[in-house]
GROMACS .gro file of C-alpha atoms in nm:
model
  410
    1UNK     CA    1   3.905   5.890   3.154
    2UNK     CA    2   3.952   5.521   3.168
    3UNK     CA    3   3.657   5.345   3.048
    4UNK     CA    4   3.666   5.005   3.229
    5UNK     CA    5   3.433   4.742   3.044
    6UNK     CA    6   3.232   4.465   3.259
    7UNK     CA    7   3.226   4.229   2.994
    8UNK     CA    8   3.580   4.245   2.881
    9UNK     CA    9   3.674   4.185   3.221
   10UNK     CA   10   3.901   3.894   3.252
   11UNK     CA   11   3.692   3.835   3.620
   12UNK     CA   12   3.391   3.815   3.476
   13UNK     CA   13   3.147   3.535   3.538
   14UNK     CA   14   3.088   3.468   3.138
   15UNK     CA   15   3.471   3.512   3.070
   16UNK     CA   16   3.538   3.225   3.349
   17UNK     CA   17   3.576   2.902   3.192
   18UNK     CA   18   3.490   2.671   3.407
   19UNK     CA   19   3.210   2.859   3.544
   20UNK     CA   20   3.044   2.897   3.079
   21UNK     CA   21   3.090   2.543   3.083
   22UNK     CA   22   2.952   2.492   3.377
   23UNK     CA   23   2.659   2.682   3.275
   24UNK     CA   24   2.630   2.540   2.946
   25UNK     CA   25   2.636   2.195   3.097
   26UNK     CA   26   2.321   2.288   3.332
   27UNK     CA   27   2.166   2.439   3.017
   28UNK     CA   28   2.173   2.142   2.830
   29UNK     CA   29   2.053   1.938   3.145
   30UNK     CA   30   1.737   2.139   3.225
   31UNK     CA   31   1.663   2.160   2.794
   32UNK     CA   32   1.724   1.796   2.737
   33UNK     CA   33   1.737   1.849   2.378
   34UNK     CA   34   1.822   1.496   2.275
   35UNK     CA   35   1.596   1.307   2.513
   36UNK     CA   36   1.900   1.174   2.682
   37UNK     CA   37   1.746   1.181   3.110
   38UNK     CA   38   1.483   0.888   3.241
   39UNK     CA   39   1.245   1.147   3.268
   40UNK     CA   40   1.283   1.286   2.892
   41UNK     CA   41   0.919   1.076   2.791
   42UNK     CA   42   0.685   1.240   3.086
   43UNK     CA   43   0.579   1.554   3.162
   44UNK     CA   44   0.740   1.630   3.485
   45UNK     CA   45   0.626   1.872   3.761
   46UNK     CA   46   0.731   1.811   4.046
   47UNK     CA   47   0.627   2.006   4.388
   48UNK     CA   48   0.733   1.978   4.727
   49UNK     CA   49   0.626   1.727   4.928
   50UNK     CA   50   0.395   1.738   5.238
   51UNK     CA   51   0.658   1.515   5.440
   52UNK     CA   52   0.795   1.484   5.801
   53UNK     CA   53   1.079   1.621   5.923
   54UNK     CA   54   1.343   1.362   5.859
   55UNK     CA   55   1.504   1.404   6.201
   56UNK     CA   56   1.178   1.403   6.377
   57UNK     CA   57   1.122   1.032   6.254
   58UNK     CA   58   1.408   0.889   6.237
   59UNK     CA   59   1.515   1.010   6.562
   60UNK     CA   60   1.266   0.867   6.721
   61UNK     CA   61   1.179   0.554   6.543
   62UNK     CA   62   1.235   0.218   6.720
   63UNK     CA   63   1.523   0.008   6.584
   64UNK     CA   64   1.534  -0.364   6.538
   65UNK     CA   65   1.868  -0.406   6.605
   66UNK     CA   66   1.848  -0.839   6.615
   67UNK     CA   67   1.720  -0.826   6.272
   68UNK     CA   68   1.424  -1.059   6.402
   69UNK     CA   69   1.246  -1.082   6.046
   70UNK     CA   70   1.531  -1.151   5.860
   71UNK     CA   71   1.665  -1.350   6.106
   72UNK     CA   72   1.355  -1.576   6.193
   73UNK     CA   73   1.110  -1.539   5.875
   74UNK     CA   74   1.089  -1.805   5.623
   75UNK     CA   75   1.000  -1.827   5.252
   76UNK     CA   76   0.792  -2.024   5.163
   77UNK     CA   77   0.724  -2.096   4.786
   78UNK     CA   78   0.990  -1.969   4.565
   79UNK     CA   79   0.988  -1.923   4.240
   80UNK     CA   80   0.581  -2.090   4.220
   81UNK     CA   81   0.435  -1.685   4.342
   82UNK     CA   82   0.577  -1.385   4.136
   83UNK     CA   83   0.546  -1.078   4.329
   84UNK     CA   84   0.233  -1.181   4.602
   85UNK     CA   85   0.108  -0.848   4.680
   86UNK     CA   86  -0.185  -0.930   4.861
   87UNK     CA   87  -0.283  -1.196   5.032
   88UNK     CA   88  -0.616  -1.322   5.174
   89UNK     CA   89  -0.847  -1.624   5.311
   90UNK     CA   90  -1.183  -1.725   5.291
   91UNK     CA   91  -1.493  -1.765   5.547
   92UNK     CA   92  -1.355  -2.187   5.552
   93UNK     CA   93  -0.992  -2.072   5.637
   94UNK     CA   94  -0.848  -2.151   5.235
   95UNK     CA   95  -0.588  -2.009   5.103
   96UNK     CA   96  -0.383  -1.820   5.106
   97UNK     CA   97  -0.504  -1.624   4.782
   98UNK     CA   98  -0.271  -1.430   4.625
   99UNK     CA   99  -0.245  -1.190   4.318
  100UNK     CA  100   0.022  -1.241   4.067
  101UNK     CA  101   0.272  -1.055   3.836
  102UNK     CA  102   0.115  -1.265   3.579
  103UNK     CA  103  -0.234  -1.155   3.592
  104UNK     CA  104  -0.396  -1.434   3.805
  105UNK     CA  105  -0.559  -1.483   4.136
  106UNK     CA  106  -0.391  -1.779   4.323
  107UNK     CA  107  -0.498  -2.042   4.526
  108UNK     CA  108  -0.320  -2.262   4.750
  109UNK     CA  109  -0.475  -2.561   4.775
  110UNK     CA  110  -0.272  -2.776   5.005
  111UNK     CA  111   0.082  -3.005   4.915
  112UNK     CA  112  -0.051  -3.231   4.657
  113UNK     CA  113  -0.254  -2.956   4.480
  114UNK     CA  114   0.010  -2.658   4.539
  115UNK     CA  115  -0.078  -2.351   4.392
  116UNK     CA  116  -0.393  -2.369   4.142
  117UNK     CA  117  -0.585  -2.070   3.915
  118UNK     CA  118  -0.846  -1.982   4.106
  119UNK     CA  119  -0.952  -1.643   3.940
  120UNK     CA  120  -0.809  -1.353   3.635
  121UNK     CA  121  -0.930  -1.050   3.544
  122UNK     CA  122  -1.010  -1.003   3.234
  123UNK     CA  123  -1.083  -1.219   2.912
  124UNK     CA  124  -0.760  -1.128   2.696
  125UNK     CA  125  -0.553  -1.326   2.964
  126UNK     CA  126  -0.401  -1.579   2.852
  127UNK     CA  127  -0.087  -1.795   2.871
  128UNK     CA  128   0.053  -1.733   2.569
  129UNK     CA  129   0.011  -1.395   2.600
  130UNK     CA  130   0.086  -1.380   3.031
  131UNK     CA  131   0.275  -1.583   3.144
  132UNK     CA  132   0.643  -1.515   3.223
  133UNK     CA  133   0.740  -1.685   3.518
  134UNK     CA  134   0.989  -1.552   3.766
  135UNK     CA  135   1.023  -1.298   3.513
  136UNK     CA  136   0.710  -1.132   3.533
  137UNK     CA  137   0.814  -1.017   3.800
  138UNK     CA  138   1.057  -0.793   3.561
  139UNK     CA  139   1.011  -0.493   3.296
  140UNK     CA  140   0.991  -0.809   3.064
  141UNK     CA  141   0.640  -0.792   3.189
  142UNK     CA  142   0.589  -0.433   3.206
  143UNK     CA  143   0.443  -0.373   2.802
  144UNK     CA  144   0.178  -0.681   2.890
  145UNK     CA  145   0.091  -0.555   3.200
  146UNK     CA  146  -0.238  -0.398   3.041
  147UNK     CA  147  -0.355  -0.693   2.860
  148UNK     CA  148  -0.298  -0.909   3.130
  149UNK     CA  149  -0.422  -0.703   3.464
  150UNK     CA  150  -0.192  -0.648   3.757
  151UNK     CA  151  -0.383  -0.744   4.057
  152UNK     CA  152  -0.312  -0.597   4.370
  153UNK     CA  153  -0.557  -0.544   4.688
  154UNK     CA  154  -0.786  -0.887   4.753
  155UNK     CA  155  -1.059  -0.847   5.024
  156UNK     CA  156  -1.327  -1.110   5.094
  157UNK     CA  157  -1.659  -1.061   5.149
  158UNK     CA  158  -1.730  -1.315   5.446
  159UNK     CA  159  -2.145  -1.271   5.405
  160UNK     CA  160  -2.175  -1.433   5.045
  161UNK     CA  161  -1.798  -1.586   4.949
  162UNK     CA  162  -1.715  -1.262   4.685
  163UNK     CA  163  -1.366  -1.204   4.615
  164UNK     CA  164  -1.324  -0.871   4.555
  165UNK     CA  165  -1.001  -0.754   4.380
  166UNK     CA  166  -0.831  -0.381   4.322
  167UNK     CA  167  -0.613  -0.391   3.952
  168UNK     CA  168  -0.336  -0.159   3.825
  169UNK     CA  169  -0.554  -0.115   3.502
  170UNK     CA  170  -0.911  -0.300   3.587
  171UNK     CA  171  -1.028  -0.101   3.844
  172UNK     CA  172  -1.236  -0.297   4.154
  173UNK     CA  173  -1.362  -0.586   4.035
  174UNK     CA  174  -1.569  -0.913   4.174
  175UNK     CA  175  -1.532  -1.283   4.169
  176UNK     CA  176  -1.784  -1.534   4.311
  177UNK     CA  177  -1.640  -1.820   4.556
  178UNK     CA  178  -1.585  -2.055   4.265
  179UNK     CA  179  -1.324  -1.792   4.103
  180UNK     CA  180  -1.315  -1.794   3.700
  181UNK     CA  181  -1.328  -1.448   3.474
  182UNK     CA  182  -1.405  -1.180   3.693
  183UNK     CA  183  -1.640  -0.862   3.643
  184UNK     CA  184  -1.559  -0.553   3.651
  185UNK     CA  185  -1.788  -0.275   3.909
  186UNK     CA  186  -1.552   0.030   3.902
  187UNK     CA  187  -1.409   0.161   3.610
  188UNK     CA  188  -1.436   0.540   3.624
  189UNK     CA  189  -1.625   0.771   3.885
  190UNK     CA  190  -1.948   0.867   3.913
  191UNK     CA  191  -1.821   1.253   3.704
  192UNK     CA  192  -1.684   1.045   3.443
  193UNK     CA  193  -1.278   1.089   3.569
  194UNK     CA  194  -1.145   0.740   3.470
  195UNK     CA  195  -1.000   0.505   3.754
  196UNK     CA  196  -0.604   0.477   3.684
  197UNK     CA  197  -0.435   0.280   3.882
  198UNK     CA  198  -0.654   0.098   4.125
  199UNK     CA  199  -0.442  -0.033   4.457
  200UNK     CA  200  -0.656  -0.149   4.752
  201UNK     CA  201  -0.948  -0.173   4.938
  202UNK     CA  202  -1.213  -0.268   5.208
  203UNK     CA  203  -1.557  -0.368   5.285
  204UNK     CA  204  -1.762  -0.196   5.487
  205UNK     CA  205  -2.053  -0.394   5.699
  206UNK     CA  206  -2.293  -0.204   5.461
  207UNK     CA  207  -2.113  -0.362   5.116
  208UNK     CA  208  -1.935  -0.030   5.032
  209UNK     CA  209  -1.628  -0.068   4.850
  210UNK     CA  210  -1.318   0.211   4.963
  211UNK     CA  211  -1.047   0.181   4.769
  212UNK     CA  212  -0.739   0.357   4.622
  213UNK     CA  213  -0.686   0.492   4.351
  214UNK     CA  214  -0.334   0.601   4.327
  215UNK     CA  215  -0.268   0.829   4.107
  216UNK     CA  216  -0.450   1.045   3.796
  217UNK     CA  217  -0.144   1.111   3.544
  218UNK     CA  218   0.138   0.791   3.640
  219UNK     CA  219  -0.029   0.408   3.582
  220UNK     CA  220   0.177   0.100   3.779
  221UNK     CA  221   0.420   0.042   3.515
  222UNK     CA  222   0.492   0.453   3.600
  223UNK     CA  223   0.476   0.456   3.965
  224UNK     CA  224   0.811   0.591   4.059
  225UNK     CA  225   0.758   0.864   3.902
  226UNK     CA  226   0.477   0.971   4.137
  227UNK     CA  227   0.675   0.923   4.423
  228UNK     CA  228   0.929   1.145   4.250
  229UNK     CA  229   0.714   1.444   4.152
  230UNK     CA  230   0.511   1.411   4.491
  231UNK     CA  231   0.217   1.459   4.240
  232UNK     CA  232  -0.153   1.432   4.487
  233UNK     CA  233  -0.334   1.302   4.226
  234UNK     CA  234  -0.443   1.023   4.375
  235UNK     CA  235  -0.803   0.951   4.554
  236UNK     CA  236  -1.010   0.783   4.772
  237UNK     CA  237  -1.287   0.643   4.632
  238UNK     CA  238  -1.616   0.470   4.782
  239UNK     CA  239  -1.821   0.224   4.569
  240UNK     CA  240  -2.171   0.159   4.610
  241UNK     CA  241  -2.331  -0.160   4.572
  242UNK     CA  242  -2.703  -0.052   4.512
  243UNK     CA  243  -2.644   0.253   4.265
  244UNK     CA  244  -2.314   0.078   4.138
  245UNK     CA  245  -2.147   0.425   4.176
  246UNK     CA  246  -1.846   0.550   4.260
  247UNK     CA  247  -1.740   0.826   4.466
  248UNK     CA  248  -1.451   1.009   4.515
  249UNK     CA  249  -1.407   1.061   4.928
  250UNK     CA  250  -1.140   1.216   4.919
  251UNK     CA  251  -0.882   1.331   4.688
  252UNK     CA  252  -0.564   1.521   4.656
  253UNK     CA  253  -0.370   1.251   4.806
  254UNK     CA  254  -0.015   1.147   4.722
  255UNK     CA  255   0.007   0.831   4.641
  256UNK     CA  256  -0.270   0.681   4.819
  257UNK     CA  257  -0.201   0.299   4.896
  258UNK     CA  258  -0.306   0.086   5.183
  259UNK     CA  259  -0.686   0.096   5.291
  260UNK     CA  260  -0.869  -0.031   5.624
  261UNK     CA  261  -1.165  -0.068   5.822
  262UNK     CA  262  -1.163   0.043   6.178
  263UNK     CA  263  -1.314  -0.306   6.404
  264UNK     CA  264  -1.606  -0.039   6.517
  265UNK     CA  265  -1.630   0.068   6.144
  266UNK     CA  266  -1.563   0.425   6.197
  267UNK     CA  267  -1.277   0.534   6.062
  268UNK     CA  268  -1.058   0.458   5.710
  269UNK     CA  269  -0.723   0.403   5.745
  270UNK     CA  270  -0.521   0.458   5.477
  271UNK     CA  271  -0.124   0.528   5.375
  272UNK     CA  272  -0.011   0.783   5.202
  273UNK     CA  273   0.324   0.658   5.012
  274UNK     CA  274   0.521   0.948   4.922
  275UNK     CA  275   0.508   1.141   5.245
  276UNK     CA  276   0.568   0.805   5.451
  277UNK     CA  277   0.238   0.840   5.668
  278UNK     CA  278  -0.056   0.652   5.772
  279UNK     CA  279  -0.340   0.829   5.818
  280UNK     CA  280  -0.706   0.747   5.879
  281UNK     CA  281  -1.092   0.934   5.766
  282UNK     CA  282  -1.333   0.938   6.023
  283UNK     CA  283  -1.674   0.770   5.833
  284UNK     CA  284  -1.891   0.797   6.121
  285UNK     CA  285  -1.947   1.020   6.452
  286UNK     CA  286  -1.892   1.363   6.544
  287UNK     CA  287  -1.575   1.407   6.381
  288UNK     CA  288  -1.709   1.245   6.050
  289UNK     CA  289  -1.524   1.393   5.752
  290UNK     CA  290  -1.205   1.522   5.956
  291UNK     CA  291  -0.860   1.306   5.823
  292UNK     CA  292  -0.629   1.338   6.107
  293UNK     CA  293  -0.254   1.155   6.095
  294UNK     CA  294  -0.241   0.820   6.276
  295UNK     CA  295   0.122   0.807   6.197
  296UNK     CA  296   0.506   0.885   6.013
  297UNK     CA  297   0.696   0.637   5.926
  298UNK     CA  298   1.054   0.579   5.871
  299UNK     CA  299   1.007   0.497   5.466
  300UNK     CA  300   0.763   0.414   5.190
  301UNK     CA  301   0.463   0.196   5.364
  302UNK     CA  302   0.206   0.006   5.126
  303UNK     CA  303  -0.073  -0.187   5.247
  304UNK     CA  304  -0.202  -0.186   5.628
  305UNK     CA  305  -0.431  -0.459   5.774
  306UNK     CA  306  -0.651  -0.517   6.062
  307UNK     CA  307  -0.563  -0.815   6.335
  308UNK     CA  308  -0.796  -1.007   6.566
  309UNK     CA  309  -0.742  -0.693   6.831
  310UNK     CA  310  -0.767  -0.433   6.628
  311UNK     CA  311  -0.392  -0.352   6.573
  312UNK     CA  312  -0.251  -0.211   6.265
  313UNK     CA  313   0.020  -0.365   6.052
  314UNK     CA  314   0.221  -0.154   5.784
  315UNK     CA  315   0.443  -0.261   5.510
  316UNK     CA  316   0.786  -0.023   5.553
  317UNK     CA  317   1.008  -0.040   5.259
  318UNK     CA  318   1.243   0.153   5.492
  319UNK     CA  319   1.404   0.397   5.499
  320UNK     CA  320   1.392   0.747   5.398
  321UNK     CA  321   1.731   0.913   5.360
  322UNK     CA  322   1.860   1.266   5.459
  323UNK     CA  323   1.900   1.318   5.056
  324UNK     CA  324   1.614   1.204   4.992
  325UNK     CA  325   1.492   1.543   5.235
  326UNK     CA  326   1.687   1.770   5.097
  327UNK     CA  327   1.477   1.646   4.723
  328UNK     CA  328   1.108   1.653   4.892
  329UNK     CA  329   1.175   2.005   4.985
  330UNK     CA  330   1.317   2.127   4.704
  331UNK     CA  331   1.106   2.051   4.404
  332UNK     CA  332   1.356   2.293   4.153
  333UNK     CA  333   1.622   2.080   4.262
  334UNK     CA  334   1.488   1.715   4.147
  335UNK     CA  335   1.338   1.902   3.789
  336UNK     CA  336   1.751   1.962   3.733
  337UNK     CA  337   1.866   1.633   3.958
  338UNK     CA  338   1.638   1.352   3.726
  339UNK     CA  339   1.750   1.484   3.349
  340UNK     CA  340   2.102   1.428   3.437
  341UNK     CA  341   2.119   1.153   3.145
  342UNK     CA  342   2.222   0.905   3.386
  343UNK     CA  343   2.027   0.574   3.410
  344UNK     CA  344   1.711   0.610   3.686
  345UNK     CA  345   1.790   0.368   3.936
  346UNK     CA  346   2.126   0.516   3.954
  347UNK     CA  347   2.010   0.872   4.029
  348UNK     CA  348   1.694   0.724   4.246
  349UNK     CA  349   1.972   0.542   4.521
  350UNK     CA  350   1.967   0.916   4.725
  351UNK     CA  351   1.529   0.854   4.729
  352UNK     CA  352   1.557   0.559   4.877
  353UNK     CA  353   1.612   0.331   4.642
  354UNK     CA  354   1.842   0.105   4.792
  355UNK     CA  355   1.539  -0.014   5.032
  356UNK     CA  356   1.489  -0.320   5.309
  357UNK     CA  357   1.169  -0.429   5.487
  358UNK     CA  358   1.014  -0.285   5.792
  359UNK     CA  359   0.702  -0.435   5.963
  360UNK     CA  360   0.547  -0.228   6.225
  361UNK     CA  361   0.226  -0.247   6.420
  362UNK     CA  362  -0.001   0.055   6.549
  363UNK     CA  363  -0.258   0.072   6.804
  364UNK     CA  364  -0.529   0.246   6.662
  365UNK     CA  365  -0.392   0.580   6.825
  366UNK     CA  366  -0.031   0.516   6.629
  367UNK     CA  367   0.113   0.443   6.951
  368UNK     CA  368   0.458   0.161   6.802
  369UNK     CA  369   0.398  -0.211   6.987
  370UNK     CA  370   0.645  -0.359   6.773
  371UNK     CA  371   0.906  -0.320   6.521
  372UNK     CA  372   1.072  -0.624   6.312
  373UNK     CA  373   1.317  -0.550   6.064
  374UNK     CA  374   1.496  -0.745   5.774
  375UNK     CA  375   1.786  -0.514   5.766
  376UNK     CA  376   1.981  -0.719   5.530
  377UNK     CA  377   1.709  -0.766   5.250
  378UNK     CA  378   1.787  -1.142   5.355
  379UNK     CA  379   1.331  -1.228   5.345
  380UNK     CA  380   1.318  -0.973   5.119
  381UNK     CA  381   1.420  -0.574   5.033
  382UNK     CA  382   1.033  -0.483   4.935
  383UNK     CA  383   0.746  -0.547   5.099
  384UNK     CA  384   0.379  -0.502   5.062
  385UNK     CA  385   0.153  -0.643   5.298
  386UNK     CA  386   0.161  -0.825   5.643
  387UNK     CA  387  -0.162  -1.035   5.742
  388UNK     CA  388  -0.152  -1.179   6.057
  389UNK     CA  389  -0.319  -1.562   6.123
  390UNK     CA  390  -0.356  -1.763   6.391
  391UNK     CA  391  -0.010  -1.659   6.572
  392UNK     CA  392   0.152  -1.691   6.195
  393UNK     CA  393   0.255  -1.325   6.007
  394UNK     CA  394   0.171  -1.412   5.623
  395UNK     CA  395   0.421  -1.136   5.429
  396UNK     CA  396   0.372  -1.057   5.074
  397UNK     CA  397   0.568  -0.819   4.820
  398UNK     CA  398   0.518  -0.705   4.494
  399UNK     CA  399   0.883  -0.710   4.409
  400UNK     CA  400   0.984  -1.076   4.479
  401UNK     CA  401   0.889  -1.466   4.372
  402UNK     CA  402   0.791  -1.617   4.693
  403UNK     CA  403   0.579  -1.533   5.061
  404UNK     CA  404   0.742  -1.530   5.333
  405UNK     CA  405   0.580  -1.629   5.723
  406UNK     CA  406   0.738  -1.560   6.059
  407UNK     CA  407   0.599  -1.766   6.400
  408UNK     CA  408   0.372  -1.428   6.600
  409UNK     CA  409   0.439  -1.356   6.862
  410UNK     CA  410   0.810  -1.553   6.920
   0.00000   0.00000   0.00000
């Protein structure tokens, strides 16, 4: 009787040299024995994103074919401000105030004086340690951020003139109307967990402060891993001034970012950057405690800000890609793909890293009222916030060294 030996069959998978080489290469990538991958220093645990289907969102999203933002916006204060994330004006109309990548909050004082340092978030701040000019928005600043601070969201309490700050490393802080070193308010929640990545905030009429803590796993320097993993350890928090305690309002959020109270104060809107959407939490009325979707977005949202009409501007780093959809829905592919020993900037392009700016105006029900694009990145490739003040849009960016303005409506 002829004996057949499966493992000596020339056609078996094991003895197919191409298959064997591919299997060994895959095993090498997954094991990453020499820590050559861009995620080797992290416990990378990707999960499936809770994100709307690509075709559903992109197929119905209105385009600004005239690229009005790129065509008509004006660059302001070039190389004078470094990563101006959030823009704020005080009760006297002075400003803008903005937080910079070098750890300062600065204030525009007019053409004669120009920008003036208004506040810092820590006594550790010094010019020698923290000032790097235009390099502040590059990796040269990253190792200094935890010492110097990185102020992100800014809000004035118009009742008392205090400026509240969400700093990526120092939590929630406040500084008086004369400026100086800010006073810490919240670095931990009441249960004892640290606030790892405070991002944005808004102030309720009763004095409570709602703010986001983007991740319990990654700080700001490593925030891109929050997006890659799809991890949902982010939280919406509330600071209570009378008790000086911070409570968890919502948890299980995927990169919670911008925060905005509605005009009637019954709703808190917030963006979820990883899941490309604008959400709202009811805090008053019969739906109190419920969370609703406001809008699915074509890209990755940052801050949301209200205008005088009760409409909402959302800053979006656009756009999602088909490849990003595949990676988002298949964490096992991400687990292998991002272990390939190639620079992260190259691997991340299918996730939407080659970006341009979109700003969108919504009504309270999520209906799109306007869309403005900078499709060629002429004004900015990454956007963080849009403020509408007296017929002008003020546009901030965490990544560039300028502010953009645009007359609106134009």
